[in-house]
mmCIF file of C-alpha atoms in Angstrom:
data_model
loop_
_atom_site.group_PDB
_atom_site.id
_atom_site.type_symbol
_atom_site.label_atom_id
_atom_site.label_comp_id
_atom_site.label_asym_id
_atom_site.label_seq_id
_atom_site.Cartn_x
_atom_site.Cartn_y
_atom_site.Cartn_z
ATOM 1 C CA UNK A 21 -20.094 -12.677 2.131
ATOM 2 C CA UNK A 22 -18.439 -11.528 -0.808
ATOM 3 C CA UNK A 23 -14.401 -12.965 -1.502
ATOM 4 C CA UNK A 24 -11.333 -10.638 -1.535
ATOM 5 C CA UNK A 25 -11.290 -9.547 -4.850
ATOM 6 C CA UNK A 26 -7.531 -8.726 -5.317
ATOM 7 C CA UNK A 27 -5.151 -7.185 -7.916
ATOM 8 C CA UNK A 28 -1.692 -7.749 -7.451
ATOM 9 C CA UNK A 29 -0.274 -5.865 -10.331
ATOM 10 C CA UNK A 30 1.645 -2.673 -9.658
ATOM 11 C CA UNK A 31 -0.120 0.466 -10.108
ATOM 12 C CA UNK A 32 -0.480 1.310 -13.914
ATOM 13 C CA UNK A 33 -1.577 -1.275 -14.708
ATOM 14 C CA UNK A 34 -5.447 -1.431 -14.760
ATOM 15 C CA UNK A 35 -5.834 -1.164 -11.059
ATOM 16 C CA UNK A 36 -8.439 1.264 -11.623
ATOM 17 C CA UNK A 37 -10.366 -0.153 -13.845
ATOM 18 C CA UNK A 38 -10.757 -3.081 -11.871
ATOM 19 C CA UNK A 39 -11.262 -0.693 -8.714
ATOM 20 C CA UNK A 40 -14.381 1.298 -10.780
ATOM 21 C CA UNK A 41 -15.921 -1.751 -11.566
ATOM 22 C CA UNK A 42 -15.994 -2.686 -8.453
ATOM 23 C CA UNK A 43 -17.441 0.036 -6.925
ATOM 24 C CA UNK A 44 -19.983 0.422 -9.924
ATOM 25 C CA UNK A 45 -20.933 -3.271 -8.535
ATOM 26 C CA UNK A 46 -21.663 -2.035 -5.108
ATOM 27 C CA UNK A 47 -18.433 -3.872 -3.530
ATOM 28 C CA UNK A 48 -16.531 -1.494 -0.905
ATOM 29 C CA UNK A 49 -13.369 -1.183 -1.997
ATOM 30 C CA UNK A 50 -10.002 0.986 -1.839
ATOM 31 C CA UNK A 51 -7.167 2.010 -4.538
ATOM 32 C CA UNK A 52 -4.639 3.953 -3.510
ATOM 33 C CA UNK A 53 -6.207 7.484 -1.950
ATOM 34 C CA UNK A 54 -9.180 6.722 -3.059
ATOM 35 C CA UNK A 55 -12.463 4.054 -1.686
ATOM 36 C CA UNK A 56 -15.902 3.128 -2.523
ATOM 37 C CA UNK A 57 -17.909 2.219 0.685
ATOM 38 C CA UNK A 58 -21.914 3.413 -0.351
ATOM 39 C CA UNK A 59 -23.554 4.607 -3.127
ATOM 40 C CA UNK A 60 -23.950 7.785 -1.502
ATOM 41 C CA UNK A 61 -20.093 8.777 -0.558
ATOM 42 C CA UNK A 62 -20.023 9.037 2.916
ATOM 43 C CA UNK A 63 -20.044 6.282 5.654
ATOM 44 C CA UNK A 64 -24.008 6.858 7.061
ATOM 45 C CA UNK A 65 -25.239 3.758 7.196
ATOM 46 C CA UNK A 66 -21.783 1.955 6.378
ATOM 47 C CA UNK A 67 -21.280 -0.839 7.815
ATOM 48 C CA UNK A 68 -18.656 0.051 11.511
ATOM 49 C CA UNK A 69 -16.143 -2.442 10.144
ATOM 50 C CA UNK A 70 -16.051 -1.639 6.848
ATOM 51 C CA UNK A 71 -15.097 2.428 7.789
ATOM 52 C CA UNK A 72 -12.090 0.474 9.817
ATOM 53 C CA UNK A 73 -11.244 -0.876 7.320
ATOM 54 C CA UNK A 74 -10.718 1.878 5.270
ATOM 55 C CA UNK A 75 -8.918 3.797 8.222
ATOM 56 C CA UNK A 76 -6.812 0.977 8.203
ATOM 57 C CA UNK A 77 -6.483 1.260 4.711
ATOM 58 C CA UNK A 78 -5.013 4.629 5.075
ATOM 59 C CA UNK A 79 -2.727 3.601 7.788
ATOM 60 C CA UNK A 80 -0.899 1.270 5.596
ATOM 61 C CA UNK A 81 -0.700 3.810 2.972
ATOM 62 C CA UNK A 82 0.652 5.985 5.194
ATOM 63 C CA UNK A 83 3.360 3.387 6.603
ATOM 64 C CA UNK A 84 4.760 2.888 3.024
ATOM 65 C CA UNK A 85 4.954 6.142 2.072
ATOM 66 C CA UNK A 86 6.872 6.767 4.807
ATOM 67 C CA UNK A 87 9.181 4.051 4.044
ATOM 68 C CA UNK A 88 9.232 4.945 0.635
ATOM 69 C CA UNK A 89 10.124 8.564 2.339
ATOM 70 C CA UNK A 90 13.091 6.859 4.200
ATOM 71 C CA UNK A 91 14.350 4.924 1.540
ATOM 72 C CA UNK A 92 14.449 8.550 -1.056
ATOM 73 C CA UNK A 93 16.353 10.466 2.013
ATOM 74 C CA UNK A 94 18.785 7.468 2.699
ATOM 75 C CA UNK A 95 19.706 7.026 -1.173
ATOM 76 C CA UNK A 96 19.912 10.657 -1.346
ATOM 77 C CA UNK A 97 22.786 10.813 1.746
ATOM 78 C CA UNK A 98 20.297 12.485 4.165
ATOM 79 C CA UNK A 99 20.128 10.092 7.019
ATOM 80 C CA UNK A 100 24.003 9.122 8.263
ATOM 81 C CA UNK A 101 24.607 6.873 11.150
ATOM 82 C CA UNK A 102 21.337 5.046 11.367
ATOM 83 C CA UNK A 103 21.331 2.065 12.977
ATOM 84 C CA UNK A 104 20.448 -0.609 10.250
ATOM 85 C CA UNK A 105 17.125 -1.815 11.632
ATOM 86 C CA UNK A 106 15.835 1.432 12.137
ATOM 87 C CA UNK A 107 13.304 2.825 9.370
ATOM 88 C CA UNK A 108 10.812 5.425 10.367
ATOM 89 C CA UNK A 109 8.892 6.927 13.530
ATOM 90 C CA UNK A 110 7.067 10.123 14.044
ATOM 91 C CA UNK A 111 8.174 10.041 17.702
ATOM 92 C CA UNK A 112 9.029 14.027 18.276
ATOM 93 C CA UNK A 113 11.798 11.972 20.751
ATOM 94 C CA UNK A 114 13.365 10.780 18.474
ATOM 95 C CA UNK A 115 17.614 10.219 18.840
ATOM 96 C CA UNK A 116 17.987 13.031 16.543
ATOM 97 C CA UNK A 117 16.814 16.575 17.729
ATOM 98 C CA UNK A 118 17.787 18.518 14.683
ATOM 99 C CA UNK A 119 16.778 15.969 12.090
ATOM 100 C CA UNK A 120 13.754 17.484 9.604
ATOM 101 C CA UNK A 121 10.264 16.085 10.727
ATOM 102 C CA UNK A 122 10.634 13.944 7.164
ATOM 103 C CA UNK A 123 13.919 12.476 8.666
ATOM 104 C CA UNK A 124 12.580 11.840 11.912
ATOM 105 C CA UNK A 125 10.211 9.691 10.406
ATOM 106 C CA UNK A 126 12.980 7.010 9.960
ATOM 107 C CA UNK A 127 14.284 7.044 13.069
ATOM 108 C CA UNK A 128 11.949 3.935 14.613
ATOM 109 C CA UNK A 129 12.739 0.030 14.985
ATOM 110 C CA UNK A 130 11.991 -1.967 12.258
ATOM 111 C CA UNK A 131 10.068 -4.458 13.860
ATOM 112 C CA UNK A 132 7.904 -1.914 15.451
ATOM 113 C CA UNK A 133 6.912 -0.672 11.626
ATOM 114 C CA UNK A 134 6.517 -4.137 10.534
ATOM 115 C CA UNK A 135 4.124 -4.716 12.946
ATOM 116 C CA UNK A 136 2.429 -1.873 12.224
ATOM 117 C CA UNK A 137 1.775 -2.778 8.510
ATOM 118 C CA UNK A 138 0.661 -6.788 9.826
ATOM 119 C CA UNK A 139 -1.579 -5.188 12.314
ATOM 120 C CA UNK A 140 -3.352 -2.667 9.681
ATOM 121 C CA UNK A 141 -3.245 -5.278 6.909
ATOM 122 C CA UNK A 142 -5.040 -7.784 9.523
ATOM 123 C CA UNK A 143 -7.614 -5.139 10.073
ATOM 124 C CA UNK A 144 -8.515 -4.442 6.171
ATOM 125 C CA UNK A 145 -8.909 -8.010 5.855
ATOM 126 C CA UNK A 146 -11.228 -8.507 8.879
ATOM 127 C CA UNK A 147 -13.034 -5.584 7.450
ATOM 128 C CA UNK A 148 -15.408 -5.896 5.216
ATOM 129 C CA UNK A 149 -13.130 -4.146 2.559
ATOM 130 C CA UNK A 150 -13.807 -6.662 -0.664
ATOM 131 C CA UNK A 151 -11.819 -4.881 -3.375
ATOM 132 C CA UNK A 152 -8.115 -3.793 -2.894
ATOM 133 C CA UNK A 153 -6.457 -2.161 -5.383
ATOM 134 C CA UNK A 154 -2.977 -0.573 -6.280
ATOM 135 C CA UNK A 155 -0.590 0.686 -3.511
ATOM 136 C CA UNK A 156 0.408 -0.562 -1.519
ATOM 137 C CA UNK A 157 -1.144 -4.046 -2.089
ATOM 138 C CA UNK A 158 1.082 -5.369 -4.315
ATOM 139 C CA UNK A 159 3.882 -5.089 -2.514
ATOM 140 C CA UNK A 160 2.334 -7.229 0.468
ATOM 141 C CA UNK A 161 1.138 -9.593 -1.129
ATOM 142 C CA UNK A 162 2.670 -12.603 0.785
ATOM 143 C CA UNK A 163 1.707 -11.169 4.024
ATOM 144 C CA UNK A 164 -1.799 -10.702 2.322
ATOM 145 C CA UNK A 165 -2.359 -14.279 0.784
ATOM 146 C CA UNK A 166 -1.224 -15.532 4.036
ATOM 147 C CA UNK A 167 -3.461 -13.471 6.408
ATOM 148 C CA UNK A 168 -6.511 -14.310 3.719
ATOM 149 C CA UNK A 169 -6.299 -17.866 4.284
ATOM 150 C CA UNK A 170 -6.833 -17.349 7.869
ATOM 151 C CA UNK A 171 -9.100 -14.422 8.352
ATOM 152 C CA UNK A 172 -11.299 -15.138 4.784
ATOM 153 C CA UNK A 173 -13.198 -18.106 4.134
ATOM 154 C CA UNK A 174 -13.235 -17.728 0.908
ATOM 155 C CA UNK A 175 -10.715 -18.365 -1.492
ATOM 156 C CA UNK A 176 -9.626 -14.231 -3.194
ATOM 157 C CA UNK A 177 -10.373 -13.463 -6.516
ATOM 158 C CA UNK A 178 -6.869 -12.667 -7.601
ATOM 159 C CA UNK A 179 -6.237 -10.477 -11.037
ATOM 160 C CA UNK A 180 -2.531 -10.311 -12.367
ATOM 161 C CA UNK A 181 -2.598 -7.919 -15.451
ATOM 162 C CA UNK A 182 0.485 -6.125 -17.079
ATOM 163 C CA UNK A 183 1.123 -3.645 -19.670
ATOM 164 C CA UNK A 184 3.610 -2.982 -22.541
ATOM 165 C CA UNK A 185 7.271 -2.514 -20.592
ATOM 166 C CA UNK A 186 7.359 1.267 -22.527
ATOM 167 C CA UNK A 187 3.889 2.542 -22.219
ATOM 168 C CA UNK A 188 3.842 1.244 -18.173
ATOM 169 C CA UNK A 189 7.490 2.723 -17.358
ATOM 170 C CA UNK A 190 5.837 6.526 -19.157
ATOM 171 C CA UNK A 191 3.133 6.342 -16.980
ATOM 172 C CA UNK A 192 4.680 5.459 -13.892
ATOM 173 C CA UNK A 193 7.473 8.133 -14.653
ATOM 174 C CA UNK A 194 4.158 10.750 -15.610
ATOM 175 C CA UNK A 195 3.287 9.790 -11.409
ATOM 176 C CA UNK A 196 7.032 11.103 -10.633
ATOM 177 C CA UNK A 197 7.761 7.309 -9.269
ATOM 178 C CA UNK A 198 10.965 6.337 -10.472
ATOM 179 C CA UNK A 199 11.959 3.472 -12.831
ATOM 180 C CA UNK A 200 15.109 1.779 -13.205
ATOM 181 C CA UNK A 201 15.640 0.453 -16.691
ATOM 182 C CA UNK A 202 17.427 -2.726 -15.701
ATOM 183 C CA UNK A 203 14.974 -3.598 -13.698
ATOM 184 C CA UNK A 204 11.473 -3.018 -16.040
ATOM 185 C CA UNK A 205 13.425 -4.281 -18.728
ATOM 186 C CA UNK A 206 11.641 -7.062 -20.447
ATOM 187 C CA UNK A 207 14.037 -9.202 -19.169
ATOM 188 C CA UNK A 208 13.935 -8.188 -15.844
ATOM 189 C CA UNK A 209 12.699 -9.970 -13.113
ATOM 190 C CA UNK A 210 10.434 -7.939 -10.469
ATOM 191 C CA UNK A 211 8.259 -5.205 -10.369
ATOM 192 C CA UNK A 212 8.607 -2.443 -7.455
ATOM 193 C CA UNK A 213 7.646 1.270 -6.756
#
């Protein structure tokens, strides 16, 4: 069985480069809204896991977008009176009836989306799945190292890569994510979307 071949670099960075050759190699693997799983690009005669994997894949996607969802509408002033461990839910019960469907995404118990993510992120790596790439990957990567050690037996093929602080911040502003100069600044410490 193949190791997790991983790339913990932001997106921007090369992620799909590594996430082509991958594929090219015959390795199912995901980046971002995109995945490799057979040479002939559906899921006859993929292995049952592996399409989980994928679907679980999308899940997590899903779960940071929506956080990343929350996050825009609370900076922005649109959620007010929130308790602070609430983040996002697409439970039409939600405590606010005349909230947007967008707001009532955050309207859900923190711990109930964190164990969302560990319970998708758990499935990708008991999957099959051998290369992950991009989003949102990077930005679990403690919770994926961990989880590796105990659902992998082998050791993940990790790739770190980065790219000049002024041609990264144009491309990730070209994606409409934005960038915060103090904190891409070559001096900067840390790297999130």
């Amino acid at each position: 069985k193949a190791p997790l071949f991983y790339h913990v670099s932001p997106g921007s960075t090369g992620s799909r480069t590594f996430y082509h050759a991958a594929c090219a190699s015959g390795f199912p693997s995901v980046h971002h809204k995109s995945f490799c799983i057979s040479r002939t690009r559906g899921i006859r005669g993929v292995d049952e896991n592996v399409v989980r994997g994928v679907r679980s894949h999308f899940q997590l996607l899903r779960l940071y977008e929506m956080a990343a969802e929350c996050s825009s509408l609370w900076a922005k002033g649109k959620l007010g009176g929130e308790d602070e461990d609430t983040v996002l839910t697409n439970d039409s019960n939600s405590s606010n009836d005349t909230a947007t469907p967008a707001q009532q995404l955050c309207y859900t118990p923190l711990r109930q989306w964190s164990n969302s993510v560990q319970s998708h992120l758990t499935a990708v790596l008991l999957s099959g799945l051998v290369g992950l790439f991009d989003t949102p990957y990077p930005y679990l990567a403690t919770q994926l190292l961990d989880l590796t050690k105990e659902y992998r037996a082998a050791t993940p093929v990790i790739a770190v890569t980065e790219r000049d602080p002024h041609g990264w911040a144009t491309s990730r502003i070209k994606h409409g994510i934005l960038t915060c100069r103090e904190e891409y600044s070559l001096d900067g410490l840390g790297a999130s979307e």
